[in-house]
Coordinates of C-alpha atoms and ligand atoms in Angstrom, one line a residue:
M312 CA 153.3 87.8 135.4
K313 CA 156.1 90.7 134.2
K314 CA 159.5 89.1 133.7
I315 CA 162.2 92.0 135.3
L316 CA 165.5 92.6 134.6
V317 CA 167.0 95.6 137.2
I318 CA 170.4 96.3 135.9
G319 CA 172.9 98.1 138.7
S320 CA 171.0 95.8 141.4
V321 CA 173.7 95.9 143.6
G322 CA 173.5 99.8 144.5
Q323 CA 171.6 101.9 146.4
I324 CA 168.0 101.4 145.1
G325 CA 169.1 98.5 142.5
S326 CA 169.9 96.1 146.5
E327 CA 166.4 97.3 147.7
L328 CA 164.5 97.7 144.5
T329 CA 165.1 94.3 143.0
M330 CA 164.1 92.3 146.4
K331 CA 161.0 94.5 146.7
L332 CA 160.2 93.4 143.3
R333 CA 160.7 89.7 143.8
D334 CA 157.9 90.0 146.8
I335 CA 155.6 91.3 144.4
Y336 CA 156.1 89.5 141.1
G337 CA 157.8 86.1 142.6
N338 CA 161.4 85.7 142.6
D339 CA 162.3 83.5 139.7
N340 CA 160.4 87.1 137.4
V341 CA 163.5 89.1 138.6
V342 CA 166.3 89.7 137.7
A343 CA 169.4 91.1 139.1
G344 CA 172.0 92.7 136.8
I345 CA 175.3 92.9 138.9
R346 CA 178.8 94.1 137.4
K347 CA 181.3 93.8 138.8
T348 CA 180.5 94.6 142.8
M349 CA 179.6 91.3 144.6
P350 CA 176.0 90.9 145.2
S351 CA 174.2 90.2 149.1
E352 CA 174.0 86.2 149.6
E353 CA 169.8 87.8 150.2
L354 CA 169.6 88.6 146.4
A355 CA 172.1 86.0 145.3
N356 CA 170.4 83.4 146.4
S357 CA 166.4 84.7 146.1
G358 CA 166.0 84.3 142.5
P359 CA 168.3 84.5 139.4
L360 CA 171.5 86.3 139.0
E361 CA 173.3 88.0 136.0
T362 CA 175.9 89.6 134.6
V363 CA 175.3 92.3 132.6
D364 CA 176.5 95.6 131.9
A365 CA 174.6 98.4 130.3
T366 CA 177.6 98.8 127.9
N367 CA 178.0 96.2 126.5
I368 CA 174.8 95.1 123.8
E369 CA 174.9 91.7 123.1
Q370 CA 175.1 90.4 126.9
L371 CA 172.0 92.3 127.6
A372 CA 170.3 91.5 124.4
Q373 CA 171.3 87.1 125.3
V374 CA 170.1 88.2 128.7
V375 CA 167.0 89.3 127.6
K376 CA 166.0 86.8 125.8
K377 CA 166.8 84.5 128.0
Y378 CA 164.0 85.4 130.1
N379 CA 161.8 86.8 128.1
I380 CA 161.9 89.9 129.6
D381 CA 159.5 92.3 129.9
T382 CA 160.3 94.7 131.6
I383 CA 163.3 96.8 132.4
Y384 CA 164.7 99.3 135.4
N385 CA 168.2 100.3 134.4
L386 CA 169.6 101.3 137.9
A387 CA 173.1 102.3 136.2
A388 CA 174.4 105.4 137.1
L389 CA 177.5 107.4 138.1
L390 CA 176.4 109.5 141.3
S391 CA 176.7 113.1 140.7
A392 CA 179.8 114.2 142.3
V393 CA 181.9 110.8 141.3
A394 CA 180.2 112.1 137.3
E395 CA 182.8 115.2 138.4
A396 CA 185.7 113.3 138.7
R397 CA 184.6 111.2 135.5
P398 CA 182.5 112.8 133.2
Q399 CA 183.1 109.7 130.1
A400 CA 182.7 107.1 132.7
A401 CA 179.9 108.7 133.8
W402 CA 177.8 109.8 130.0
N403 CA 179.6 106.1 128.8
V404 CA 177.7 104.7 131.7
G405 CA 174.6 107.4 131.9
V406 CA 173.7 107.0 128.1
N407 CA 175.7 104.6 125.9
G408 CA 173.5 102.3 128.7
L409 CA 170.8 103.9 128.4
Y410 CA 170.6 103.6 124.7
N411 CA 171.0 100.4 125.1
V412 CA 168.2 99.2 127.1
L413 CA 166.3 101.4 124.7
E414 CA 167.7 99.1 122.1
V415 CA 167.8 95.6 123.3
A416 CA 163.8 97.5 124.7
R417 CA 162.2 98.5 121.5
E418 CA 164.0 94.9 119.7
N419 CA 161.8 92.6 122.8
K420 CA 159.2 95.1 123.6
C421 CA 160.1 96.1 126.8
S422 CA 159.0 98.6 128.8
V423 CA 161.7 100.5 130.7
F424 CA 162.3 102.7 133.5
F425 CA 164.5 105.9 133.8
P426 CA 165.6 106.9 137.2
S427 CA 166.1 110.6 136.3
S428 CA 167.2 113.4 139.3
I429 CA 167.2 117.0 140.8
G430 CA 170.5 116.4 139.3
A431 CA 168.6 117.4 135.5
F432 CA 168.2 121.2 136.1
G433 CA 170.1 123.7 136.7
S434 CA 170.8 126.8 138.2
S435 CA 169.0 128.6 135.9
T436 CA 166.2 126.6 136.6
P437 CA 163.4 127.9 139.4
L438 CA 164.8 126.5 142.4
D439 CA 161.3 126.7 144.6
N440 CA 158.5 124.2 143.6
T441 CA 160.4 123.8 140.7
P442 CA 157.3 123.0 138.1
Q443 CA 157.2 119.8 135.9
D444 CA 157.6 121.0 132.6
T445 CA 160.3 124.3 133.3
I446 CA 164.2 125.4 132.1
Q447 CA 166.8 122.4 132.2
R448 CA 170.4 122.6 131.7
P449 CA 172.5 121.1 134.3
G450 CA 175.4 122.1 134.7
T451 CA 177.3 118.9 135.6
M452 CA 178.2 116.0 133.9
Y453 CA 175.4 113.6 135.7
G454 CA 172.5 116.3 134.6
V455 CA 173.9 116.1 131.1
T456 CA 173.3 112.6 130.9
K457 CA 169.7 112.2 133.1
V458 CA 168.2 115.4 130.9
T459 CA 169.6 113.7 127.7
G460 CA 167.8 110.0 129.1
E461 CA 164.6 112.3 129.9
L462 CA 165.2 112.6 125.7
L463 CA 165.7 109.7 124.9
S464 CA 163.6 108.1 126.2
D465 CA 160.6 110.1 125.2
Y466 CA 162.1 109.9 122.0
Y467 CA 161.8 105.5 121.7
Y468 CA 158.2 106.4 123.5
K469 CA 157.0 108.5 120.3
R470 CA 158.7 107.4 117.7
F471 CA 159.0 103.6 118.5
G472 CA 156.0 102.8 121.3
V473 CA 159.1 101.4 123.6
D474 CA 156.9 102.2 127.2
T475 CA 159.4 104.5 128.6
R476 CA 158.4 105.7 132.4
G477 CA 160.6 107.8 134.6
V478 CA 160.8 110.1 138.1
R479 CA 162.7 112.5 139.0
F480 CA 164.6 111.5 142.4
P481 CA 165.3 113.7 145.0
G482 CA 168.5 112.5 147.6
I483 CA 167.4 109.1 148.4
I484 CA 168.0 108.0 152.3
S485 CA 168.8 104.8 153.1
N486 CA 169.7 102.1 155.4
L487 CA 170.7 98.7 154.2
T488 CA 173.3 100.0 151.0
L489 CA 175.2 102.9 151.3
P490 CA 175.2 105.5 148.2
G491 CA 178.7 106.3 146.7
G492 CA 180.1 109.8 145.2
G493 CA 176.0 111.7 145.4
T494 CA 175.4 115.1 146.4
T495 CA 172.5 114.4 148.7
D496 CA 174.7 111.1 149.9
Y497 CA 175.8 113.3 153.7
A498 CA 171.8 113.0 154.7
V499 CA 172.9 109.0 155.1
E500 CA 176.3 109.8 156.4
I501 CA 174.6 111.8 159.1
Y502 CA 172.3 108.6 160.2
Y503 CA 175.9 106.8 160.7
E504 CA 177.6 109.2 162.4
A505 CA 175.0 110.2 164.8
V506 CA 174.8 106.2 166.1
K507 CA 178.5 105.3 165.8
N508 CA 180.5 108.6 167.2
K509 CA 178.1 111.6 168.1
K510 CA 179.3 113.7 166.0
F511 CA 179.7 114.5 162.1
T512 CA 181.5 116.3 159.5
C513 CA 178.1 118.2 156.8
P514 CA 180.2 118.6 153.3
L515 CA 177.1 121.0 152.2
A516 CA 176.5 124.5 154.4
K517 CA 174.3 125.3 156.5
G518 CA 171.0 126.7 154.9
T519 CA 171.4 124.1 151.2
F520 CA 167.7 123.0 150.5
L521 CA 167.2 119.9 148.6
D522 CA 164.8 117.6 147.6
M523 CA 165.0 114.3 149.9
M524 CA 162.9 110.5 150.6
Y525 CA 163.1 107.5 151.9
M526 CA 163.6 104.2 150.3
P527 CA 160.3 102.5 151.1
D528 CA 158.7 105.6 149.0
A529 CA 161.3 105.5 146.2
L530 CA 160.7 101.9 145.5
K531 CA 156.8 102.7 145.6
A532 CA 157.5 105.3 142.8
A533 CA 160.0 102.9 140.8
I534 CA 157.0 100.2 141.4
D535 CA 153.5 102.2 140.5
I536 CA 154.4 104.1 137.7
M537 CA 155.3 100.8 136.4
E538 CA 152.2 100.0 136.7
A539 CA 150.4 102.8 136.2
D540 CA 147.5 103.0 133.4
P541 CA 148.9 104.5 130.3
S542 CA 145.8 106.5 129.7
K543 CA 146.4 108.5 132.6
L544 CA 150.1 109.2 132.0
K545 CA 150.3 113.0 130.3
H546 CA 154.3 113.5 131.4
R547 CA 156.2 110.2 130.9
N548 CA 160.0 110.9 131.5
C549 CA 160.0 112.6 133.5
F550 CA 157.6 112.3 137.2
N551 CA 159.3 115.4 139.7
V552 CA 158.9 113.2 143.1
T553 CA 159.8 114.1 146.4
A554 CA 158.9 113.2 149.6
M555 CA 159.8 116.0 152.0
S556 CA 162.6 119.0 151.6
F557 CA 165.5 120.0 154.5
D558 CA 169.0 122.5 154.7
P559 CA 171.8 120.7 157.4
E560 CA 170.4 122.3 161.0
I561 CA 166.9 121.1 159.8
I562 CA 168.2 117.3 159.9
Y563 CA 170.6 117.9 162.2
K564 CA 167.8 118.9 164.8
E565 CA 165.8 115.9 163.8
I566 CA 168.8 113.4 165.3
K567 CA 169.3 115.1 168.0
K568 CA 165.6 115.2 169.3
H569 CA 167.0 111.3 170.1
I570 CA 170.5 112.2 170.8
P571 CA 170.8 115.4 172.3
D572 CA 175.3 114.9 172.7
F573 CA 174.9 114.4 169.0
V574 CA 177.8 117.4 167.3
M575 CA 177.7 119.1 163.3
E576 CA 180.0 120.5 162.2
Y577 CA 180.8 122.3 158.4
N578 CA 183.9 121.3 156.1
V579 CA 182.3 122.6 152.5
D580 CA 183.4 120.6 150.2
P581 CA 182.5 123.4 147.2
V582 CA 182.1 120.8 144.2
K583 CA 179.4 119.3 146.2
Q584 CA 178.2 122.4 147.6
S585 CA 178.2 123.7 144.0
I586 CA 176.1 121.3 142.8
A587 CA 174.1 121.0 144.9
D588 CA 173.7 125.4 145.2
S589 CA 172.2 124.4 141.3
W590 CA 169.5 121.5 142.3
P591 CA 165.8 122.8 143.2
N592 CA 165.4 123.6 147.2
K593 CA 161.7 122.0 146.5
M594 CA 160.4 120.5 143.7
D595 CA 156.3 120.7 142.6
D596 CA 155.5 117.4 142.4
T597 CA 151.5 117.2 141.4
A598 CA 151.6 115.6 138.0
A599 CA 152.8 113.0 139.8
R600 CA 150.1 112.7 142.0
E601 CA 147.4 114.3 139.5
E602 CA 148.9 111.2 136.7
W603 CA 149.6 108.4 139.2
G604 CA 148.5 109.2 142.3
W605 CA 151.9 109.4 143.8
N606 CA 151.7 109.7 147.4
P607 CA 154.8 109.4 149.8
K608 CA 153.6 108.2 153.0
F609 CA 157.1 109.2 155.5
N610 CA 157.6 113.0 156.1
L611 CA 162.1 113.9 158.4
E612 CA 160.3 112.7 161.8
E613 CA 159.1 109.3 160.8
M614 CA 161.9 108.9 158.1
T615 CA 164.1 109.8 161.3
I616 CA 163.2 107.3 163.9
D617 CA 163.4 104.0 161.4
M618 CA 166.7 105.1 160.4
L619 CA 167.6 105.5 164.3
N620 CA 166.1 102.4 165.0
V621 CA 167.7 100.1 162.1
I622 CA 171.3 101.8 162.1
G623 CA 171.0 101.8 166.2
E624 CA 170.2 97.3 165.9
K625 CA 173.2 97.2 163.1
F626 CA 175.3 98.7 166.0
K627 CA 174.6 96.9 168.5
K628 CA 174.6 94.4 167.0
G629 CA 178.4 95.3 166.0
L630 CA 177.6 95.3 162.1
L631 CA 178.4 98.9 161.3
Ligands
LIG492 N1 171.7 111.4 144.4 C1 171.7 111.7 144.5 C2 172.9 112.7 143.4 O1 173.3 113.2 144.8 C3 170.4 112.9 143.0 O2 170.1 112.5 142.3 O3 174.2 112.5 142.8

């Protein structure tokens, strides 16, 4: 049985991934690494919890040794728009933090999951059907940390045999924990605003296509890549994975099918727009499909039904 540490377990992905990993591998085998944000009661009471700041290598090594950890999911990061506002902090968490994780993994023979992103591409990348192996010259600090992370992770695999694996996540849409400061956050916020106020102001322009994925598929990607047969992996850090691609008009019309009086207007955020314009419209994820059987379940229609159900229920109970 694996012994897993999730760094960043109260974040958008971490909060759901930690619980899913506990379901699969057993509560006691999955340590939730937290920093400043208080964990939910469910997270705190269902298994071990430790303070883990990836930028503190001694603290990290201590937790890995205490629990005999063999697999680290390193989800600590600042999302793209926040990283533009705080580039030094983004580098520190995204690169120095990952370096510490890889060093501790090397010394303690752990596998490492690294979440890269559509942000690892830039405006010189082919943005339609973006290939697995292509130009990666991002113009954002977020992208710089992701490309550096991909290279470092591949280096640790080739040089030291550390079992590093990762995916390039698109925008992740979920209904438990909100993302914070990402360029793709609008595709989460639009559902909450549709349910709560029937009105949404979109920060990205009409025609801005981006890859997206519903959380259950994102969790599946993170778990399946770590379970994949290593002999089948030609790539490691990191695989393109996508489930759908849409622009604001398409998601707006999809939600409007269920909430006919929902209204959307635009107020373009120039920072987010320029980031989004440099990211793929749609990635080609053939390598992930061929090498470890990636196959997402949710498309826009199915995701929208589920999102509106879950958020609608929370709204009715006064939880939003
Ligand atoms: N969701 C991320 C962001 O928008 C992209 O990986 O920053």
